[in-house]
PDB file of C-alpha atoms in Angstrom:
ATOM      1  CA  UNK Y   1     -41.594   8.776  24.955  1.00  0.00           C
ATOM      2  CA  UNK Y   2     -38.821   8.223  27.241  1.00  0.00           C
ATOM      3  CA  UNK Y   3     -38.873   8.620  31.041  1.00  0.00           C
ATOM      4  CA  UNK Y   4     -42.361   9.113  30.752  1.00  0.00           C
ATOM      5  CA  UNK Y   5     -43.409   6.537  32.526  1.00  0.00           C
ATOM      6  CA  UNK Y   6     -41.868   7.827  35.498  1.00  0.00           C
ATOM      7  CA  UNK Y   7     -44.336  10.970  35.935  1.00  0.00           C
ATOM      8  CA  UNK Y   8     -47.382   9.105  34.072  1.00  0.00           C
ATOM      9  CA  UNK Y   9     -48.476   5.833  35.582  1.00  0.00           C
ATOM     10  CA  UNK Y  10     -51.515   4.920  33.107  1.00  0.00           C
ATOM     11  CA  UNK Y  11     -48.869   4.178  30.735  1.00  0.00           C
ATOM     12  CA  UNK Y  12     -48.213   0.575  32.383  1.00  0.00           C
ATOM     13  CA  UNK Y  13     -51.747   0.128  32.903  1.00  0.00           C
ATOM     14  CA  UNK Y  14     -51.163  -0.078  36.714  1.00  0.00           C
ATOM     15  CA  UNK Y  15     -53.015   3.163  37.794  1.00  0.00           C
ATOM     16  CA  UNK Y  16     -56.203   1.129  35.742  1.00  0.00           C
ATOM     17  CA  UNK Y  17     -55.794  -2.312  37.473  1.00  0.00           C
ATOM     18  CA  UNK Y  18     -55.249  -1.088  41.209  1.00  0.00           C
ATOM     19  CA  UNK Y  19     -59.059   0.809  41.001  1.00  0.00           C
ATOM     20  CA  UNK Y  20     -61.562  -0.835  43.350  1.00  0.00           C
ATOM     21  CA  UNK Y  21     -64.703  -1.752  42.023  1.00  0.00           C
ATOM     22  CA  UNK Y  22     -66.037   1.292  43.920  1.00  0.00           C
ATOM     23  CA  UNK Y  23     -64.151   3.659  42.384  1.00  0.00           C
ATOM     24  CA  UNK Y  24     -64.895   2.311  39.241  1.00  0.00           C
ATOM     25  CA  UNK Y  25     -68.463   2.601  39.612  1.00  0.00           C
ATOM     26  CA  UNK Y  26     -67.749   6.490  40.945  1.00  0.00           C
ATOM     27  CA  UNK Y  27     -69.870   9.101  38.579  1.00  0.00           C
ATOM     28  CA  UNK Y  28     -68.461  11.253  35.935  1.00  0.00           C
ATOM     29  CA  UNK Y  29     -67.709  15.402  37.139  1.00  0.00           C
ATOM     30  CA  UNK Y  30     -69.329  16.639  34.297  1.00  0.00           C
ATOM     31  CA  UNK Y  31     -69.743  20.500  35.142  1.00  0.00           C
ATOM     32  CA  UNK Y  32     -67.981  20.330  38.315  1.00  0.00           C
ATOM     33  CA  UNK Y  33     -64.833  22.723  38.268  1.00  0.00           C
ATOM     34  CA  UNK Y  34     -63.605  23.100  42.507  1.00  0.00           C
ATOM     35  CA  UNK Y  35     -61.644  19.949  43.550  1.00  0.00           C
ATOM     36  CA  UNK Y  36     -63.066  20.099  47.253  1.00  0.00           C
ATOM     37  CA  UNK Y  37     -66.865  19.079  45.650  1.00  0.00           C
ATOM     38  CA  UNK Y  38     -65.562  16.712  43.375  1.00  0.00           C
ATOM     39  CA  UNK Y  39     -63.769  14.888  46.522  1.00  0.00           C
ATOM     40  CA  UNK Y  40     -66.147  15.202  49.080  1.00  0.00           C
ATOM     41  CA  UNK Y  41     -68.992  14.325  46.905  1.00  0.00           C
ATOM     42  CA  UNK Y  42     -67.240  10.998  45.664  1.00  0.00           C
ATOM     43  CA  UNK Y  43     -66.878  11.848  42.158  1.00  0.00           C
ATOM     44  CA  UNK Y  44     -64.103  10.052  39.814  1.00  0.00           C
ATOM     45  CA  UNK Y  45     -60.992  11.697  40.081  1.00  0.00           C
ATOM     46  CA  UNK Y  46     -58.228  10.504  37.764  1.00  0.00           C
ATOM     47  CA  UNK Y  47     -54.717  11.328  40.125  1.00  0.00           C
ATOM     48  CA  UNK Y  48     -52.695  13.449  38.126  1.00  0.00           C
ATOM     49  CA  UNK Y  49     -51.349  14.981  41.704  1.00  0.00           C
ATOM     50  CA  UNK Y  50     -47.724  14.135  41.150  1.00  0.00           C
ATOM     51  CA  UNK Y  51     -47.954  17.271  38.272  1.00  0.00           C
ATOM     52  CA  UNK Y  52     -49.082  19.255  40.793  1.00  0.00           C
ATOM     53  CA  UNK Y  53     -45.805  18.232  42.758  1.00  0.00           C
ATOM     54  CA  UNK Y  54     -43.977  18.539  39.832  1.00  0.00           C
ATOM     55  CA  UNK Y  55     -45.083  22.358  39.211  1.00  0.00           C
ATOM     56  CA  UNK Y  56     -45.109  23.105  42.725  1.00  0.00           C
ATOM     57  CA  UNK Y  57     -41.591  22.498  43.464  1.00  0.00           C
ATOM     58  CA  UNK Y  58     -40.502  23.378  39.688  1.00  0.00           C
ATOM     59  CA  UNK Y  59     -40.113  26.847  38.199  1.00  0.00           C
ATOM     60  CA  UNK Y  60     -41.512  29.675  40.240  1.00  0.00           C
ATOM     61  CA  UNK Y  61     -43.913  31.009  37.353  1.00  0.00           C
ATOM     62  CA  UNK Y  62     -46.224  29.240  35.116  1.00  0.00           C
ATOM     63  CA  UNK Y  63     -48.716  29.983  32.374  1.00  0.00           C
ATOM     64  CA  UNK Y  64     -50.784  27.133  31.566  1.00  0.00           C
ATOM     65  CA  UNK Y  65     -52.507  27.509  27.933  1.00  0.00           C
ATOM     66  CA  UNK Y  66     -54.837  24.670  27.106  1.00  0.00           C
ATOM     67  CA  UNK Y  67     -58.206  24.584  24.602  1.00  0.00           C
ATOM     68  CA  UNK Y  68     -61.126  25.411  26.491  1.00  0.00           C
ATOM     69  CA  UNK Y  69     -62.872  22.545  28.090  1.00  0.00           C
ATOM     70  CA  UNK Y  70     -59.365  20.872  29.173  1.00  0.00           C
ATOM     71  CA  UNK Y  71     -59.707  20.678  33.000  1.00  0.00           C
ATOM     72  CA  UNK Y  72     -57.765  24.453  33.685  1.00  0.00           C
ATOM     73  CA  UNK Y  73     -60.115  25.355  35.983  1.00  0.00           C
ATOM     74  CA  UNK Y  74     -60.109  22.180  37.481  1.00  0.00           C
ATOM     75  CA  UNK Y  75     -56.377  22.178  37.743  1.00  0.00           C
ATOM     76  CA  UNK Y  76     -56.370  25.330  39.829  1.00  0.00           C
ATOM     77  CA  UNK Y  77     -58.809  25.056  41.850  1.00  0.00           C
ATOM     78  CA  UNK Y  78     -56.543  22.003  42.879  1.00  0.00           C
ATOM     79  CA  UNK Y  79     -53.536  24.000  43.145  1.00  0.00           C
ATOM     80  CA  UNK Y  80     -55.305  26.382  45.325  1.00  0.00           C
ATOM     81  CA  UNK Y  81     -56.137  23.472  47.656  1.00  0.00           C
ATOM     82  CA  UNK Y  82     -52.760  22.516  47.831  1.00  0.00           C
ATOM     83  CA  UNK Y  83     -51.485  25.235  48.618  1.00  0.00           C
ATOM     84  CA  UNK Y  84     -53.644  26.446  51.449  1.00  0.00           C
ATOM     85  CA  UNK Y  85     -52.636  22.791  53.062  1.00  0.00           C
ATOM     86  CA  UNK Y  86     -56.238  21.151  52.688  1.00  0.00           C
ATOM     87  CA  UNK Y  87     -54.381  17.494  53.115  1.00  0.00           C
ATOM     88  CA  UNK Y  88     -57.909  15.796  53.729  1.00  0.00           C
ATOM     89  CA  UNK Y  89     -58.815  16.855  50.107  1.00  0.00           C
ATOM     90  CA  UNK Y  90     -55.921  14.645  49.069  1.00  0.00           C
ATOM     91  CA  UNK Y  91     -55.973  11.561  51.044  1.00  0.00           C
ATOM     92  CA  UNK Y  92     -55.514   8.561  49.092  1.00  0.00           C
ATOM     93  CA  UNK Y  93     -54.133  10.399  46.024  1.00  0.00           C
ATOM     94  CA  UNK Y  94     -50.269  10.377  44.768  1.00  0.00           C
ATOM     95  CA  UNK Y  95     -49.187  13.631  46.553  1.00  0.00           C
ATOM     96  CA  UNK Y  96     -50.605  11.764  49.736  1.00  0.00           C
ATOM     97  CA  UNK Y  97     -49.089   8.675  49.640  1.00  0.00           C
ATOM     98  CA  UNK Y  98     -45.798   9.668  48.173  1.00  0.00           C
ATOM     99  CA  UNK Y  99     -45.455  12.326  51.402  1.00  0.00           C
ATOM    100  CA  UNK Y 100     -45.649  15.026  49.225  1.00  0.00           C
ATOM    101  CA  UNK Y 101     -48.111  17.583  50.386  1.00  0.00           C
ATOM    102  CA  UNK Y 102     -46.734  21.156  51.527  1.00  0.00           C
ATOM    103  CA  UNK Y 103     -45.679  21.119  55.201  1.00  0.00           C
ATOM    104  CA  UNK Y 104     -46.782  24.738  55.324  1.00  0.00           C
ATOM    105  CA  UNK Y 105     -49.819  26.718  54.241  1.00  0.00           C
ATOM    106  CA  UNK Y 106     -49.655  29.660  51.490  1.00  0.00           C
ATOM    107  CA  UNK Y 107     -51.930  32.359  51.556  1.00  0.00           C
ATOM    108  CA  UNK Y 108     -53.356  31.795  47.732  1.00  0.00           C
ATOM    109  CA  UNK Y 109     -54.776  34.657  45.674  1.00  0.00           C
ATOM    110  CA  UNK Y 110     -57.474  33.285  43.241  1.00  0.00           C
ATOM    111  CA  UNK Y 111     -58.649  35.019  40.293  1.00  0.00           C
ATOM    112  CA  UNK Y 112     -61.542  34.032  37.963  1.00  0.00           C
ATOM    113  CA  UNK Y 113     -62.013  36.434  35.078  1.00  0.00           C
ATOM    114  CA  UNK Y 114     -65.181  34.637  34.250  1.00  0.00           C
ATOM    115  CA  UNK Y 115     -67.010  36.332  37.052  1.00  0.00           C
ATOM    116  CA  UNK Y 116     -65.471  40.319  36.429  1.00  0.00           C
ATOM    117  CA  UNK Y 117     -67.711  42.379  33.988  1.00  0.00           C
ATOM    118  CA  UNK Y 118     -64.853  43.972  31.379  1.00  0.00           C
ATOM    119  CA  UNK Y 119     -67.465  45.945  28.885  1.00  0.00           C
ATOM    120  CA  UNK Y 120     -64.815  48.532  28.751  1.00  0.00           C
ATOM    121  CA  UNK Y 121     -61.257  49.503  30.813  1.00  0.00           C
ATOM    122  CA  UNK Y 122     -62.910  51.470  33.409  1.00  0.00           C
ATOM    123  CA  UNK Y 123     -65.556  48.365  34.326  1.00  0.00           C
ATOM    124  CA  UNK Y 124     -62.488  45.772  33.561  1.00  0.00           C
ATOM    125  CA  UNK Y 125     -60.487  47.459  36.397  1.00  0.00           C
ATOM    126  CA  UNK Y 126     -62.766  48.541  39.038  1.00  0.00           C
ATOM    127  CA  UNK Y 127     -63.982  44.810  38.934  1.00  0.00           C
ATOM    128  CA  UNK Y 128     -59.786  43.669  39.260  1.00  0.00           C
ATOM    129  CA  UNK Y 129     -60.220  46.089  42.129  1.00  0.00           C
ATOM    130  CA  UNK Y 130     -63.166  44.345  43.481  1.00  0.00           C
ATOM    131  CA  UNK Y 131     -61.766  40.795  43.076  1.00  0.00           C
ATOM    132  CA  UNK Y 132     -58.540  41.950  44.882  1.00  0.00           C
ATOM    133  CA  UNK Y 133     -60.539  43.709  47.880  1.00  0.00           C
ATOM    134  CA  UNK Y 134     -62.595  40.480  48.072  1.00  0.00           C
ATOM    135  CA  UNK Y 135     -59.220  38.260  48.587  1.00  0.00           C
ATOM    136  CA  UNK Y 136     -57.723  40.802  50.797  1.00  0.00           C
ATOM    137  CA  UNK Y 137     -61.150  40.471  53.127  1.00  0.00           C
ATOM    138  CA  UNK Y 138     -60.806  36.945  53.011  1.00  0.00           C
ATOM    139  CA  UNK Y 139     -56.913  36.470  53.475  1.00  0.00           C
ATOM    140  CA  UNK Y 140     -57.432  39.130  56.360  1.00  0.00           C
ATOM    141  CA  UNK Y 141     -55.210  41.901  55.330  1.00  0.00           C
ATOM    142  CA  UNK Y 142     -56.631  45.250  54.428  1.00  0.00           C
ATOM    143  CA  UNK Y 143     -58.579  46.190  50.985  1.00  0.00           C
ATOM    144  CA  UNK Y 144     -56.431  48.014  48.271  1.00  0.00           C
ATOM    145  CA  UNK Y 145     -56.905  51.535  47.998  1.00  0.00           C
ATOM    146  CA  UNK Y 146     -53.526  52.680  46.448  1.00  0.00           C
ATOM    147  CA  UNK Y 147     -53.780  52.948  42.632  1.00  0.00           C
ATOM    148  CA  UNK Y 148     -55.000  50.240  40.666  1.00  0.00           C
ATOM    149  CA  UNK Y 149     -51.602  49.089  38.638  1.00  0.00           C
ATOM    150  CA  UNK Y 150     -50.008  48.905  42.511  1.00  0.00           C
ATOM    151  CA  UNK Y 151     -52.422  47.028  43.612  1.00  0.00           C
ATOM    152  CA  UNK Y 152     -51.703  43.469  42.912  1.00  0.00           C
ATOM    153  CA  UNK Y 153     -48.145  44.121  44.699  1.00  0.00           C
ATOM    154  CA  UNK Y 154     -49.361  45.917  47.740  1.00  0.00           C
ATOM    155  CA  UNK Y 155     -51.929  42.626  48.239  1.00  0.00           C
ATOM    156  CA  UNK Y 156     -49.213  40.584  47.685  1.00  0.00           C
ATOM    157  CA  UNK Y 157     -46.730  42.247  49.867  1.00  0.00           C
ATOM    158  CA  UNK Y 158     -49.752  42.482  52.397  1.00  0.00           C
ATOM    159  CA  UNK Y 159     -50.152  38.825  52.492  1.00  0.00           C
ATOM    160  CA  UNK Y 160     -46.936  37.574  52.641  1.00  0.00           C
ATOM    161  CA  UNK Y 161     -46.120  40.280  55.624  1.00  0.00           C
ATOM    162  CA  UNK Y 162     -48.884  38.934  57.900  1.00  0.00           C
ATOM    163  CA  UNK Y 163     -48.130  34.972  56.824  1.00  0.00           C
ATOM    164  CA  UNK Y 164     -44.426  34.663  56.548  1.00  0.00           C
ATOM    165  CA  UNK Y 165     -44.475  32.539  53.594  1.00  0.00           C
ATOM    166  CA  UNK Y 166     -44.810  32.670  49.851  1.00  0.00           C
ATOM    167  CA  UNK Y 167     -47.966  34.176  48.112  1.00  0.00           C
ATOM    168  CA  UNK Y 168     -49.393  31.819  45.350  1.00  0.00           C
ATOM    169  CA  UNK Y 169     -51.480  33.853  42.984  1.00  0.00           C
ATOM    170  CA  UNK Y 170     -53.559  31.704  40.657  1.00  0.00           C
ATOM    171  CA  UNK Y 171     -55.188  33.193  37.536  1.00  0.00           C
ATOM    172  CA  UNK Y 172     -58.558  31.274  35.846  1.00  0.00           C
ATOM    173  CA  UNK Y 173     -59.839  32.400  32.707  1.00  0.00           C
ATOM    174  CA  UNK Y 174     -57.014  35.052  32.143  1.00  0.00           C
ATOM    175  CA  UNK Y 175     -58.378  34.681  28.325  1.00  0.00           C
ATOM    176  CA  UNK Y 176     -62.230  35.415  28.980  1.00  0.00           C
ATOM    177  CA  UNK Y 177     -62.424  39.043  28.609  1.00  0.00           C
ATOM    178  CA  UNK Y 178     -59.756  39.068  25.196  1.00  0.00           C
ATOM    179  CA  UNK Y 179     -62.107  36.368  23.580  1.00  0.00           C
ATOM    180  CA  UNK Y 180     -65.299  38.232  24.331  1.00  0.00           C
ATOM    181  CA  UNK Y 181     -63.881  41.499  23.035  1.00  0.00           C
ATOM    182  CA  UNK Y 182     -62.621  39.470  20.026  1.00  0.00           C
ATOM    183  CA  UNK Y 183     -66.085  38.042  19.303  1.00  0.00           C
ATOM    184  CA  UNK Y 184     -67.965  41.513  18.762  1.00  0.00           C
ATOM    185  CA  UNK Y 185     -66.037  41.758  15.999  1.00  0.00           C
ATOM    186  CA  UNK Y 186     -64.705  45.918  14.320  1.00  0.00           C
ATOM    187  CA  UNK Y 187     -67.517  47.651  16.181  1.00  0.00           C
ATOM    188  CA  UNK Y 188     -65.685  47.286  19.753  1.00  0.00           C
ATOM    189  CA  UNK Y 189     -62.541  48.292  17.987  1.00  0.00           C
ATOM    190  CA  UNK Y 190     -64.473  52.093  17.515  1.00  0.00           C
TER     191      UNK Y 190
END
């Protein structure tokens, strides 16, 4: 494929040959999803950082749709990293020694739909609401309490007026409570 092997370096074979032997003998992350373990615990970590690069100073919105099992929740919980300017998590790897790590830090909004309970639209929402109140506490702006489809702005707006820079809202498991309903088959349709 051309220019590939501009963005791809295991194509030559070089990302392969310049591996120490210790990082060769690292373990496998199997079950670990949050890049900040899998670093500071010494697990492999195949650098695919300059993708990161490339979507963080590409298009301003993203959706990422991958089979399940394909590193997605791996992939944002580096983003979110990133973006809240945790360079130590990155030393060593492409965006690192390419000098391409933000120079500022983004307040990051970080959604995982595999932890909200959606039995029904009612539960679904009050558990957005919960999630959002939870980021605003930890962000340090004030909870939501306007209604809920204004919600997701006002945190927004909330963040970026107390940080002065961009608001990076990441989404995991966007696809877990449309599956589940899916499953249970014509009797959650009644």
């Amino acid at each position: 494929i051309a220019g590939v092997e501009e963005i791809d370096p295991r194509l030559d074979g070089t990302a392969w040959s310049k591996r120490s032997d210790n990082e060769l003998k690292k373990e496998l992350p199997l079950n670990l999803h949050d890049f900040q373990d899998l670093r500071k615990l010494g697990f492999l970590y195949l650098d695919k950082t300059q993708y990161i690069d490339k979507l963080a100073n590409g298009k301003k919105y993203f959706f990422l749709s991958r089979p399940r099992r394909f590193g997605k929740t791996l992939l944002t919980s580096t983003l979110k990293y990133y973006f809240q300017g945790e360079k130590d998590l990155f030393k060593g790897l492409w965006v690192d020694r390419n000098n391409r790590l933000p120079q500022k830090k983004h307040p990051v909004v970080f959604f995982d739909f595999s932890g909200i309970s959606f039995d029904s639209p009612e539960i679904l929402k009050a558990g957005l609401t919960e999630k959002m109140n939870q980021q605003a506490k930890i962000l340090g702006v004030q909870p939501m309490k306007k209604l809920f489809k204004e919600q997701l702005t006002d945190l927004i707006n909330n963040l970026y007026e107390r940080y002065g820079e961009q608001v990076v809202v990441l989404v995991d498991e966007y696809d877990k409570p449309l599956i589940e309903f899916l499953e249970k088959g014509d009797e959650a349709l009644k």
